[in-house]
XYZ file of C-alpha atoms in Angstrom:
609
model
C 13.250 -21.507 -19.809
C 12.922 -17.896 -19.187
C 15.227 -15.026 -19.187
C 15.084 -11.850 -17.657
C 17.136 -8.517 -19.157
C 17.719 -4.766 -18.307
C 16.231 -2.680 -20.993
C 18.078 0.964 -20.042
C 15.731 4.006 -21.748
C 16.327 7.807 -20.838
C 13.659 8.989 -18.979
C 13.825 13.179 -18.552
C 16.820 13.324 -15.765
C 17.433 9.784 -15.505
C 17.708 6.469 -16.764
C 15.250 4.121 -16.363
C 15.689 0.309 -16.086
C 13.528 -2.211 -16.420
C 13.352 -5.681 -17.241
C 11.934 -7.688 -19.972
C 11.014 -11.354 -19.401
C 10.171 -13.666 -21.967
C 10.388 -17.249 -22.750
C 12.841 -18.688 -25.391
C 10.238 -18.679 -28.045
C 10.266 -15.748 -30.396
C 8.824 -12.484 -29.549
C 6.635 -12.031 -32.406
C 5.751 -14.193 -35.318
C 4.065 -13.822 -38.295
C 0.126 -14.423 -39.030
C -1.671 -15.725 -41.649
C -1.351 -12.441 -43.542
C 2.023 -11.649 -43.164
C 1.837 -9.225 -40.213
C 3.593 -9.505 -36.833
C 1.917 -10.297 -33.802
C 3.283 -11.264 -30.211
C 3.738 -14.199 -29.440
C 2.304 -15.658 -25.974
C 4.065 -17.734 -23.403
C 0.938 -20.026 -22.528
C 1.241 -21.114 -18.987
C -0.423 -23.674 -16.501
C -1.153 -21.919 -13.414
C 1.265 -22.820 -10.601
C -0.356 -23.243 -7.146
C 1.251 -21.271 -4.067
C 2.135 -25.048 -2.330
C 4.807 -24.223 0.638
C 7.953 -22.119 1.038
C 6.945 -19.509 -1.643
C 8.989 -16.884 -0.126
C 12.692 -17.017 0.505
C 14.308 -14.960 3.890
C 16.940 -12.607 2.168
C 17.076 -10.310 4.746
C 20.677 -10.363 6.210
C 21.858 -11.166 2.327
C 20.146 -8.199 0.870
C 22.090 -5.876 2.973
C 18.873 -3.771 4.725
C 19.402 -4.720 8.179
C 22.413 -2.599 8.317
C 22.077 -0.524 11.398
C 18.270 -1.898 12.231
C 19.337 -2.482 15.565
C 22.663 -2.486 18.407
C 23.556 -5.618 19.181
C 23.880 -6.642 23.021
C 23.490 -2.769 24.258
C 25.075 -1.737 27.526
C 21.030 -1.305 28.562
C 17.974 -1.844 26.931
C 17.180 1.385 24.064
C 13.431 2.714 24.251
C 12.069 1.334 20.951
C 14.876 1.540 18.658
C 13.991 -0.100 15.131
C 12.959 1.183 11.694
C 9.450 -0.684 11.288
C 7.698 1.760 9.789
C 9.158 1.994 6.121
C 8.267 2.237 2.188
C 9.397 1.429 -0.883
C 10.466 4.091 -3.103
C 12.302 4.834 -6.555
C 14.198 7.947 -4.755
C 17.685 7.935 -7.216
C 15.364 7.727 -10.449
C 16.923 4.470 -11.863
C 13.655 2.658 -12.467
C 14.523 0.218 -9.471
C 12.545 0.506 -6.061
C 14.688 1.523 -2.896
C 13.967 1.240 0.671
C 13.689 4.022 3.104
C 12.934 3.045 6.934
C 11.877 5.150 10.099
C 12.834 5.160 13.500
C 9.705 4.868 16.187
C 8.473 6.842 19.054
C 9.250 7.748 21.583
C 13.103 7.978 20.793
C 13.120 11.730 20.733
C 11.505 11.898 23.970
C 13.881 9.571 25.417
C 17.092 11.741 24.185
C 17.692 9.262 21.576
C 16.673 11.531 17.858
C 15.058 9.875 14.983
C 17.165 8.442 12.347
C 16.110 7.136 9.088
C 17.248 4.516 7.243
C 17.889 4.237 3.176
C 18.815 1.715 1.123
C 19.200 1.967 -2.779
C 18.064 -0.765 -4.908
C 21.359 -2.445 -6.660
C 18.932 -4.827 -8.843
C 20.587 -8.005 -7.968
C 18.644 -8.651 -4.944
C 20.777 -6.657 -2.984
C 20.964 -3.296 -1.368
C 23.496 -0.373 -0.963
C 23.346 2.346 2.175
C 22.484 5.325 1.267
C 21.183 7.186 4.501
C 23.899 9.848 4.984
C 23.905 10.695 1.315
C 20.485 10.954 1.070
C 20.284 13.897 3.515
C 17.114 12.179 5.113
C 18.802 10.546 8.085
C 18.602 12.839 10.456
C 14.782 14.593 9.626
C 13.262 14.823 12.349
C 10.296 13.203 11.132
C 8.474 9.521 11.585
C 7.118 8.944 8.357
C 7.998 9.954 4.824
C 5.138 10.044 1.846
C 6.654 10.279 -1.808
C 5.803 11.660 -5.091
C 7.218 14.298 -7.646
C 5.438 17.502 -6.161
C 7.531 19.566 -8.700
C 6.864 17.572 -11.877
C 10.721 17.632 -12.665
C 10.834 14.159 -12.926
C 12.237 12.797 -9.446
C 10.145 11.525 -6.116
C 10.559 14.596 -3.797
C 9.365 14.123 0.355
C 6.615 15.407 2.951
C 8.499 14.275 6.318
C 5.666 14.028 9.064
C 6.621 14.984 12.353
C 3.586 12.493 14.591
C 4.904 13.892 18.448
C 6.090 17.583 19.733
C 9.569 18.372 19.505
C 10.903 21.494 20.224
C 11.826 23.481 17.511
C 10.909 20.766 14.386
C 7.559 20.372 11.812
C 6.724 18.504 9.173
C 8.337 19.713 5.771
C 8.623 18.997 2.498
C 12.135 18.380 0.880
C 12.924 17.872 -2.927
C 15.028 15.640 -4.724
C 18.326 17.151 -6.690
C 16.724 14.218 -9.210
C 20.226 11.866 -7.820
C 18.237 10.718 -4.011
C 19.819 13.913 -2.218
C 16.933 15.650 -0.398
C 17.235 19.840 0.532
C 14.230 20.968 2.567
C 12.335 23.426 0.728
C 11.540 26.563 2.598
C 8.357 28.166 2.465
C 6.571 25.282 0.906
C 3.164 25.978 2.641
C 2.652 22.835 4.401
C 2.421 24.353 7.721
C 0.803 21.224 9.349
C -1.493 22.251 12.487
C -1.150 19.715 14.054
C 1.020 16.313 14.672
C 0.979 14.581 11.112
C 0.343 10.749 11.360
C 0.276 9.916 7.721
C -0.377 11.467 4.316
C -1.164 10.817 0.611
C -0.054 12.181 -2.480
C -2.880 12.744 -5.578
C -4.134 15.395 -7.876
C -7.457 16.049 -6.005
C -8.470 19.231 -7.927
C -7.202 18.189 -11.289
C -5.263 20.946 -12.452
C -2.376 18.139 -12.900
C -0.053 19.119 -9.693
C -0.322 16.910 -6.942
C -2.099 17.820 -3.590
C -1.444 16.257 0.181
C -3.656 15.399 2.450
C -2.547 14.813 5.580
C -4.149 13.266 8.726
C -3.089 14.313 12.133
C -3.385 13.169 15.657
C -2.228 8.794 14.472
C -3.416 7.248 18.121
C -3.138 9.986 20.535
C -4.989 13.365 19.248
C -8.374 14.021 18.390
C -7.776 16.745 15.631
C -8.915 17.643 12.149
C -6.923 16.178 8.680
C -5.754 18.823 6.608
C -6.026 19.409 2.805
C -2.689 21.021 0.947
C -3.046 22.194 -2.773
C -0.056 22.227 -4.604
C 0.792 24.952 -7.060
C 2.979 22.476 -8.856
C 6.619 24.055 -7.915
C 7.411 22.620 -4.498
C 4.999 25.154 -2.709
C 1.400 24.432 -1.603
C -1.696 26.153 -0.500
C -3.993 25.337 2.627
C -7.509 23.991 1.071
C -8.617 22.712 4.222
C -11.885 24.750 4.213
C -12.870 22.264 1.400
C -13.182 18.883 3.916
C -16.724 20.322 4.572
C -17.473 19.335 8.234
C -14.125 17.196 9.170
C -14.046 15.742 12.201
C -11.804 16.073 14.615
C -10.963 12.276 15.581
C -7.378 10.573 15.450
C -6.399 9.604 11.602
C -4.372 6.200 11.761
C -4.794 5.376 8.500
C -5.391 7.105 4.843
C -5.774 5.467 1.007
C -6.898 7.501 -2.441
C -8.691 5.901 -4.792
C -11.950 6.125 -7.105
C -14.592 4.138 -5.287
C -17.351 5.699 -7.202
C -15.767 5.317 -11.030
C -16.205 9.300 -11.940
C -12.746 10.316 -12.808
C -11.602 11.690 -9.583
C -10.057 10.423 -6.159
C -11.702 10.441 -3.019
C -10.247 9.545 0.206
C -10.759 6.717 2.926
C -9.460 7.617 6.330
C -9.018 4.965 9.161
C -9.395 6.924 12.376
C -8.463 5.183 15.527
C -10.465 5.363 18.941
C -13.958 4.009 19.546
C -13.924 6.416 22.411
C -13.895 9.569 19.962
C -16.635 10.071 17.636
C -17.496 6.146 18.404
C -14.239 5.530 16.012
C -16.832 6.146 12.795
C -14.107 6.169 9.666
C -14.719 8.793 7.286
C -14.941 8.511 3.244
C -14.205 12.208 1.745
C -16.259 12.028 -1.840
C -14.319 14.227 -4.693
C -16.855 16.295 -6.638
C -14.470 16.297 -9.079
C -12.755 19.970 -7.975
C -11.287 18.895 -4.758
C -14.014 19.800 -2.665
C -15.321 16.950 -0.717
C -18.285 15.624 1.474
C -18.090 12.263 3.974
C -20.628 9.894 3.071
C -19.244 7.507 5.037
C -22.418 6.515 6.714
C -24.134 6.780 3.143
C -21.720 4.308 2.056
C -22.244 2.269 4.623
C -18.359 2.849 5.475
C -18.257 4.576 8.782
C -19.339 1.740 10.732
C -20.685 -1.787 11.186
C -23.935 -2.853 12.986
C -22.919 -6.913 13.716
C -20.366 -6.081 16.731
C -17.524 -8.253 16.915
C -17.890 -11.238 15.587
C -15.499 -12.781 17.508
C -18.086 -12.954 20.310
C -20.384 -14.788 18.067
C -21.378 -18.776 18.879
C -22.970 -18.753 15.431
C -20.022 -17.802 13.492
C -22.223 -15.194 11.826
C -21.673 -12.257 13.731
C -23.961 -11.082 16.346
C -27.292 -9.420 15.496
C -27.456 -5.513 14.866
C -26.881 -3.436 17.454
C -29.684 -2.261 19.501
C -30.516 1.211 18.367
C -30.296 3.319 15.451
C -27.328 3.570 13.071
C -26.099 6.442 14.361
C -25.224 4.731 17.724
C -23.046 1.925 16.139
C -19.352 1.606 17.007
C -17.028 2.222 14.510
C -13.133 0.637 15.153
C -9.679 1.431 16.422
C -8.759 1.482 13.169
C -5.034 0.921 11.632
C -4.102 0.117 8.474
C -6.036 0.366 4.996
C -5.687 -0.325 1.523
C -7.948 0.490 -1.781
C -7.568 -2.282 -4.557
C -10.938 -4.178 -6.861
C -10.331 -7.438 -5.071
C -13.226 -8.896 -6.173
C -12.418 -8.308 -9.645
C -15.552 -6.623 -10.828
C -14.077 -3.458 -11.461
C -14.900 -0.900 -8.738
C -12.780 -0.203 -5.547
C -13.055 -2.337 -2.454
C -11.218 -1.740 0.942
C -9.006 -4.048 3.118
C -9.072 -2.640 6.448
C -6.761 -3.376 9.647
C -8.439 -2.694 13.071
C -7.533 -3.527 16.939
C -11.221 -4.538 18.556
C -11.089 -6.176 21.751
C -13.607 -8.836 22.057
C -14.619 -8.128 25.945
C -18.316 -9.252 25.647
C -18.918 -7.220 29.011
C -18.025 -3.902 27.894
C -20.187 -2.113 25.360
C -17.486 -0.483 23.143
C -15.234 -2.998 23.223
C -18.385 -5.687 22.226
C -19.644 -3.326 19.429
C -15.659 -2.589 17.862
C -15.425 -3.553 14.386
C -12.811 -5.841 13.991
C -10.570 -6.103 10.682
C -12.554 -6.314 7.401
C -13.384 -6.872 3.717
C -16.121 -4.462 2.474
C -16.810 -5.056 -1.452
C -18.243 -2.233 -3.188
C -21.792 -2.926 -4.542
C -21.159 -0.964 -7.801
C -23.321 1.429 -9.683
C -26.339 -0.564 -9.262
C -25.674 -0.711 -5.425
C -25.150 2.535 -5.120
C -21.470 2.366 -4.450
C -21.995 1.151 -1.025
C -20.161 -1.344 0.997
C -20.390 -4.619 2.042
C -19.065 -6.428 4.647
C -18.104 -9.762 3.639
C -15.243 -11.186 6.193
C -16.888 -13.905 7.711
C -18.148 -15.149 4.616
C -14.959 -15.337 2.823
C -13.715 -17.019 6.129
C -10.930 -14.393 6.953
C -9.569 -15.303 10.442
C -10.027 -12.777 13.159
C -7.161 -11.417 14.906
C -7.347 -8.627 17.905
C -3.687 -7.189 16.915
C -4.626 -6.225 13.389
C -1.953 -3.008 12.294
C -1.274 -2.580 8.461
C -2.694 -3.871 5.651
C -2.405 -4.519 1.862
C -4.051 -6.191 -1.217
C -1.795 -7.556 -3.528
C -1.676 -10.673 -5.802
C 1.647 -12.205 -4.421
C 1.349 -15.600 -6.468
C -0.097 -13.935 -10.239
C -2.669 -16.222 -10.840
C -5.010 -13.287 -11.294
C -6.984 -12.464 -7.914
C -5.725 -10.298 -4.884
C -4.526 -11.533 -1.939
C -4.222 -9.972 1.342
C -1.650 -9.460 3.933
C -1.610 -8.330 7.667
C 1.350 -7.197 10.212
C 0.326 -8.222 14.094
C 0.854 -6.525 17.573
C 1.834 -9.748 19.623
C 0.303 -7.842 23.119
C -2.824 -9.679 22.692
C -1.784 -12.972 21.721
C -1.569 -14.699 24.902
C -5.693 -15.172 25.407
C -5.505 -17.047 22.138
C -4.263 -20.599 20.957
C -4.640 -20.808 17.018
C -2.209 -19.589 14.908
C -4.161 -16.773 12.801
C -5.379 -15.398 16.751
C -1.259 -15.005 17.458
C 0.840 -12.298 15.621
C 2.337 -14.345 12.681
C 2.123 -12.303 9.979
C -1.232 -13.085 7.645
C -1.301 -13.492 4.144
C -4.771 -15.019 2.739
C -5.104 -15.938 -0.413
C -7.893 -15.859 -2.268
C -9.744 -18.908 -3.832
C -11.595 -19.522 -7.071
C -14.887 -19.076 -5.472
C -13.499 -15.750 -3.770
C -13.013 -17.405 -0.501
C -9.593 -16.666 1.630
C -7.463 -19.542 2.734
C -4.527 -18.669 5.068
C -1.221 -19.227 4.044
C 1.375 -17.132 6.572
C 2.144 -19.874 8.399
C 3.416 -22.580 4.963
C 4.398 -19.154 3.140
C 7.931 -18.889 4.534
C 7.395 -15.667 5.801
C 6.742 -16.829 9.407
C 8.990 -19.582 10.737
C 6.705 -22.123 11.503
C 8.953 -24.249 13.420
C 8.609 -22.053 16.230
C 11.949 -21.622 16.487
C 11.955 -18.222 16.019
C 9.378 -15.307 16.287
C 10.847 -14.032 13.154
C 8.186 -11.344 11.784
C 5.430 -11.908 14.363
C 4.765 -8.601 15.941
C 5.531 -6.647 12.325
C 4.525 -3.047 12.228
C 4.637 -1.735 8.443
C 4.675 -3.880 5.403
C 5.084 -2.884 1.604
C 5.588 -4.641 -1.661
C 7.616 -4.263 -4.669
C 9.096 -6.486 -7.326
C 12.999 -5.660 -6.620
C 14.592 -8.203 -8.679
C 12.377 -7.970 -12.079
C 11.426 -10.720 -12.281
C 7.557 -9.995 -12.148
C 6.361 -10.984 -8.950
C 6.068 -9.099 -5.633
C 8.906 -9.170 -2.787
C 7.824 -8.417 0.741
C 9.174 -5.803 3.096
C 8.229 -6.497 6.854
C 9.025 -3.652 9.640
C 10.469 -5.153 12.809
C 9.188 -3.948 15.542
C 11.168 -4.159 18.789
C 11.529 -7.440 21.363
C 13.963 -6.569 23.545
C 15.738 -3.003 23.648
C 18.265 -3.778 21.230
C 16.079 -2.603 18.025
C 15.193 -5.234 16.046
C 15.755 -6.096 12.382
C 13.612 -5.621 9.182
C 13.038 -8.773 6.850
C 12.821 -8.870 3.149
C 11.305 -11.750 1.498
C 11.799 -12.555 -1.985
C 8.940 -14.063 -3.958
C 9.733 -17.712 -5.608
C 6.041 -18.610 -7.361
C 4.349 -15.093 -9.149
C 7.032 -15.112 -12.140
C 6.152 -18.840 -12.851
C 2.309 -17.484 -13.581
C 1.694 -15.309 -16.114
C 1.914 -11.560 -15.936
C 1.963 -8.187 -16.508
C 3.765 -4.518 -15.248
C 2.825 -1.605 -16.582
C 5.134 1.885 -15.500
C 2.829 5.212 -16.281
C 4.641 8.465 -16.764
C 2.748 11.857 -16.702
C 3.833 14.829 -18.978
C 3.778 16.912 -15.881
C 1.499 19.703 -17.127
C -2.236 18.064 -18.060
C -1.285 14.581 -16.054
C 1.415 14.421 -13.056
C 4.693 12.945 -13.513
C 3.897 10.159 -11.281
C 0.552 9.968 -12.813
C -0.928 9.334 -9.438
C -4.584 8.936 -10.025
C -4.452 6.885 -13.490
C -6.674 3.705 -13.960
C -5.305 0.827 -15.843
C -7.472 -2.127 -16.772
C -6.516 -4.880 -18.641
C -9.017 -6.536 -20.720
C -9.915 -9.727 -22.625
C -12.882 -11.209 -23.927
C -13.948 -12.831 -20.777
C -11.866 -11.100 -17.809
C -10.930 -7.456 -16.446
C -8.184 -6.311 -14.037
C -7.854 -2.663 -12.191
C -5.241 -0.981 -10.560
C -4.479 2.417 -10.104
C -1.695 4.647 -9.030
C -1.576 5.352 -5.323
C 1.522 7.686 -3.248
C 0.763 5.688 -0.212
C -1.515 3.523 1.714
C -2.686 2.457 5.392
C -1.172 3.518 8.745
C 2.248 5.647 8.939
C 1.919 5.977 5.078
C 3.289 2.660 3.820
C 4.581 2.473 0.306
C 4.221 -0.664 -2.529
C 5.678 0.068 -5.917
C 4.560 2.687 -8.063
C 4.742 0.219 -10.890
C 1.349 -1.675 -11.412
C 2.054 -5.327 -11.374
C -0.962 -7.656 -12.567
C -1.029 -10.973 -12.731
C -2.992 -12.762 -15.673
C -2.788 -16.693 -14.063
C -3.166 -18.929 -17.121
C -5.941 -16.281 -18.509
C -4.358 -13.848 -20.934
C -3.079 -16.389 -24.048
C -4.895 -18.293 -26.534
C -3.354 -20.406 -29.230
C -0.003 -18.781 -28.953
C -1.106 -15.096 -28.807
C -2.607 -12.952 -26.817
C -5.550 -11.875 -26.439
C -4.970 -8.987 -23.978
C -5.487 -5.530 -24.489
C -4.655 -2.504 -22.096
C -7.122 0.701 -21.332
C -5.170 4.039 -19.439
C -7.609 6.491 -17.890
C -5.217 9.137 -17.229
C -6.268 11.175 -13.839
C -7.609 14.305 -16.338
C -10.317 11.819 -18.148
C -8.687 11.630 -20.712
C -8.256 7.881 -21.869
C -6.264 5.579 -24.142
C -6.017 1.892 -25.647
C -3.451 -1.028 -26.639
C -4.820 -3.326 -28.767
C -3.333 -7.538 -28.052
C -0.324 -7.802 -29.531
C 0.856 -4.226 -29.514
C 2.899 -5.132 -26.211
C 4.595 -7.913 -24.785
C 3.560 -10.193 -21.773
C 5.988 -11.712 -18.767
C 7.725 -8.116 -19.164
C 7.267 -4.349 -18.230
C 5.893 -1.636 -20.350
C 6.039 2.099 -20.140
C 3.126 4.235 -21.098
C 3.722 7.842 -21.358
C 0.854 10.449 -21.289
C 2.143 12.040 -24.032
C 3.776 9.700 -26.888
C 1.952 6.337 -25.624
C 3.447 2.624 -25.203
C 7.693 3.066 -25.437
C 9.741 0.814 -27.661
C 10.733 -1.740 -25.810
């Protein structure tokens, strides 16, 4: 039997709660020698099998106000599918914030924003007029403490024109109320599609890039250095050469393993700069060159593969490499999914498999690149058909996560249902996909058994989702799903939350970094965590954001160890911190406990539990 309980520890302005899980043996016990070690709840690893996730939407209390129901006439896209998760009242729980879409504004109707604090019961309480956020006139929020006082503050990105509004920035009293700061410096050239928070330049205040134009405008991303008190400088000039293409999608991460972020951008159109993505490499001060093509990351030369008889994909492209067709690109997320310790991407694309038109034949559809590693020169490879992921044409956000804890990451897909009707298997319609990842590092598909999608057909239920995020919002170790709605009908339509039944039965792992706000960021956006034993690694890192609009998982890195991280009653794991200035730090096994959470602070190390 296991038991989860709060553990309440002041943390700067706030309180911080988090849970510790254990089993009903003893938390430590003594060795031959007399010392104390920590004990290990040895596991069997628990298979997925069916039903894994529970529907507590309507329970939960976040559908409040997702939609009008039976309207006098239909309302022009009214729902709140594009949303995040975010700790926004600094009580260690994750909250939900939600946005209204386009084209409400144009239509007379304003955008209105959604927020939902986390009561740690599985439930939810409204928060949206408090918060001061429900009525920015913004599409997409991106979160992290730009201040370093110790509370998530907010760049609200403004993605159409609207007369007399701009993106802003607005900071947190430290309590969830939002105040826009004036004169921050994030005057945003053009129409802001998504964003991400991280300490590019390393002087440990956090930067923002920001890329511009989502679907509709072929513009240049901009680059914001902060100055660490809510106010930010333009550093744009440093994106040597950017192009000026449509940015759907953004993720920060270390793909190269030199101490520094770089950043992978999803742009959308194969009709502008033949949709080539770009990969911004960090030299370590925040300037940065794309070598996206050296990488191997701009495009792909096999065409859809879709339109293959083989199965393989079709042969290169006629031509040279700098004639290949990149994607309409959507989603992306940054995670080592093949568990070899560099950075791979998971990438979300709309390609249209019309053999008789060129761009549409030569679109990359959604894909798995690995990263070769050091001895591969950190370039990618594209590996989708080999790990059999299913292709779909309706491909919009995307994440990595390991939903079931038995050690690899899995990875999950929302679907535009416009494209469905040319297809008749289930991973070509817009059920949501979630793929999980074999033994051999093959993907099976799972949506359809998961309870996520109701496979009775009774309901569409989340098919045609637009932004997804994770977080574990009961404690319990294991990642709950968020699905965005997006609108059927002209009533608005619902968000779903899905609460996970099968990671806390495997073993696992959270670890909560905090930054002292002067050498490393509060958030400590940028740190590298791997967990080690004798035989296996994990990584993670810290990330504001991911994919298209800027969807947010928990900041808390959640790892799950399977049946791998005991031996004889103890364990055998140990956990390594590379903090984002290089400067790193280790916990021995059995300095910490597993099946729980542990905070690491930059400054005094692992906290008591």
């Amino acid at each position: 039997m296991r038991r989860c309980t709060p553990l309440a520890r002041f943390l700067g302005l706030a309180t911080l709660t988090t849970w510790a899980c254990s089993s009903e043996t003893p938390a430590t016990a003594p060795d031959g020698d007399g010392a104390v070690k920590v004990a290990c709840d040895e596991r069997p690893l628990a298979p997925p099998g069916e039903d894994f996730f529970v529907d507590i939407s309507a329970a939960s209390g976040i559908q409040k106000d997702n939609f009008v129901p039976n309207p006098p006439a239909p309302i022009p896209i009214n729902d709140h599918s594009r949303l995040a998760f975010a700790d926004i009242d600094g009580d260690g729980r994750d909250d939900i914030v939600a946005h209204s879409l386009f084209p409400n504004p144009q239509k007379g109707i304003p955008f209105d924003h959604l927020v939902f604090l986390n009561n740690g019961d599985k439930t939810f309480r409204d928060f949206s007029d408090e918060s001061g956020l429900r009525a920015v006139q913004a599409a997409f929020f991106v979160f992290a403490d730009v201040d370093n006082d110790g509370d998530q503050d907010c760049f609200a990105g403004l993605d159409i024109p609207l007369e007399g509004e701009t993106s802003a920035l607005y900071l947190n009293d430290g309590k969830g109320h939002f105040t826009k700061k004036e004169g921050s410096g994030l005057e945003v050239a053009a129409l802001a599609a998504n964003g991400v928070f991280a300490d590019f330049d390393g002087d440990g205040r956090l930067d923002l890039y920001v890329g511009a134009g989502g679907t509709s405008q072929a513009v240049r991303d901009q680059l914001f250095f902060g100055n660490g008190d809510g106010t930010f400088r333009d550093g744009s000039e440093k994106l040597k050469s950017a192009p000026a293409q449509p940015t759907n999608g953004v993720v920060a991460c270390d793909y190269d393993d030199d101490g520094d972020l770089d950043i992978f951008v999803s742009h959308y159109g194969v009709s502008v700069g033949l949709g080539w993505r770009a990969l911004w490499e960090n030299d370590g001060t925040g300037g940065f060159t794309n070598v996206a093509r050296k990488r191997g990351f701009n495009a792909l030369a096999t065409g859809n593969s879709f339109l293959s008889t083989t199965g393989k994909g079709r042969d290169a492209q006629p031509g040279e490499a700098s004639k290949h067709v990149g994607s309409n690109g959507f989603g992306i997320d940054c995670q080592d999914i093949d568990g070899d310790g560099t950075m791979d991407i998971w990438l979300a694309t709309i390609s249209h498999p019309v053999d008789s038109d060129e761009s549409r034949k030569w679109s990359d559809p959604s894909m798995l690149l690995l990263n070769k590693g050091e001895a591969g020169g950190f370039a990618f490879e594209d590996v989708t058909l080999d790990r059999r992921i299913p292709f779909n044409e309706g491909d919009i956000d995307a994440a990595a996560v390991d939903f079931d804890n038995d050690g690899r990451i899995d990875l999950s897909v929302t679907r535009d249902k416009k494209y469905e009707e040319g297809y008749s298997k289930p991973d070509q319609k817009a059920w949501f996909g979630l793929f999980h990842q074999e033994p051999d590092g093959t993907f099976t598909s799972v949506g359809l058994v998961s309870g996520i999608n109701d496979r009775t057909g009774a309901t569409d239920r989340v098919k045609a989702g637009q932004n997804l995020a994770w977080a574990d919002i009961d404690g319990d170790g294991d990642l709950d799903l968020l699905v965005g709605g997006r609108d059927n009908g002209g009533a608005g339509r619902a968000n779903f939350l899905f609460e996970n039944t099968i990671g806390q039965t495997n073993g696992w792992l959270g670890v909560r970094l905090r930054g002292d706000g002067v050498a490393v960021n509060r958030d400590a956006i940028g740190a590298r965590v791997t967990l080690v034993t004798s035989e296996r690694r994990w990584v993670r890192e810290v990330k504001s954001s991911r994919g298209t609009y800027s969807a947010a998982d928990s900041r808390a890195l959640l790892f799950g160890l399977g049946d791998a991280a005991c031996a004889g009653g103890a364990t055998t794991l140990a956990i390594e911190v590379r903090w984002p200035n290089g400067e790193t730090k280790r916990f021995e096994p059995g300095s910490f406990g597993l099946n729980r959470y542990v905070t690491i602070d930059y400054a005094s190390g692992l906290a008591a539990p």
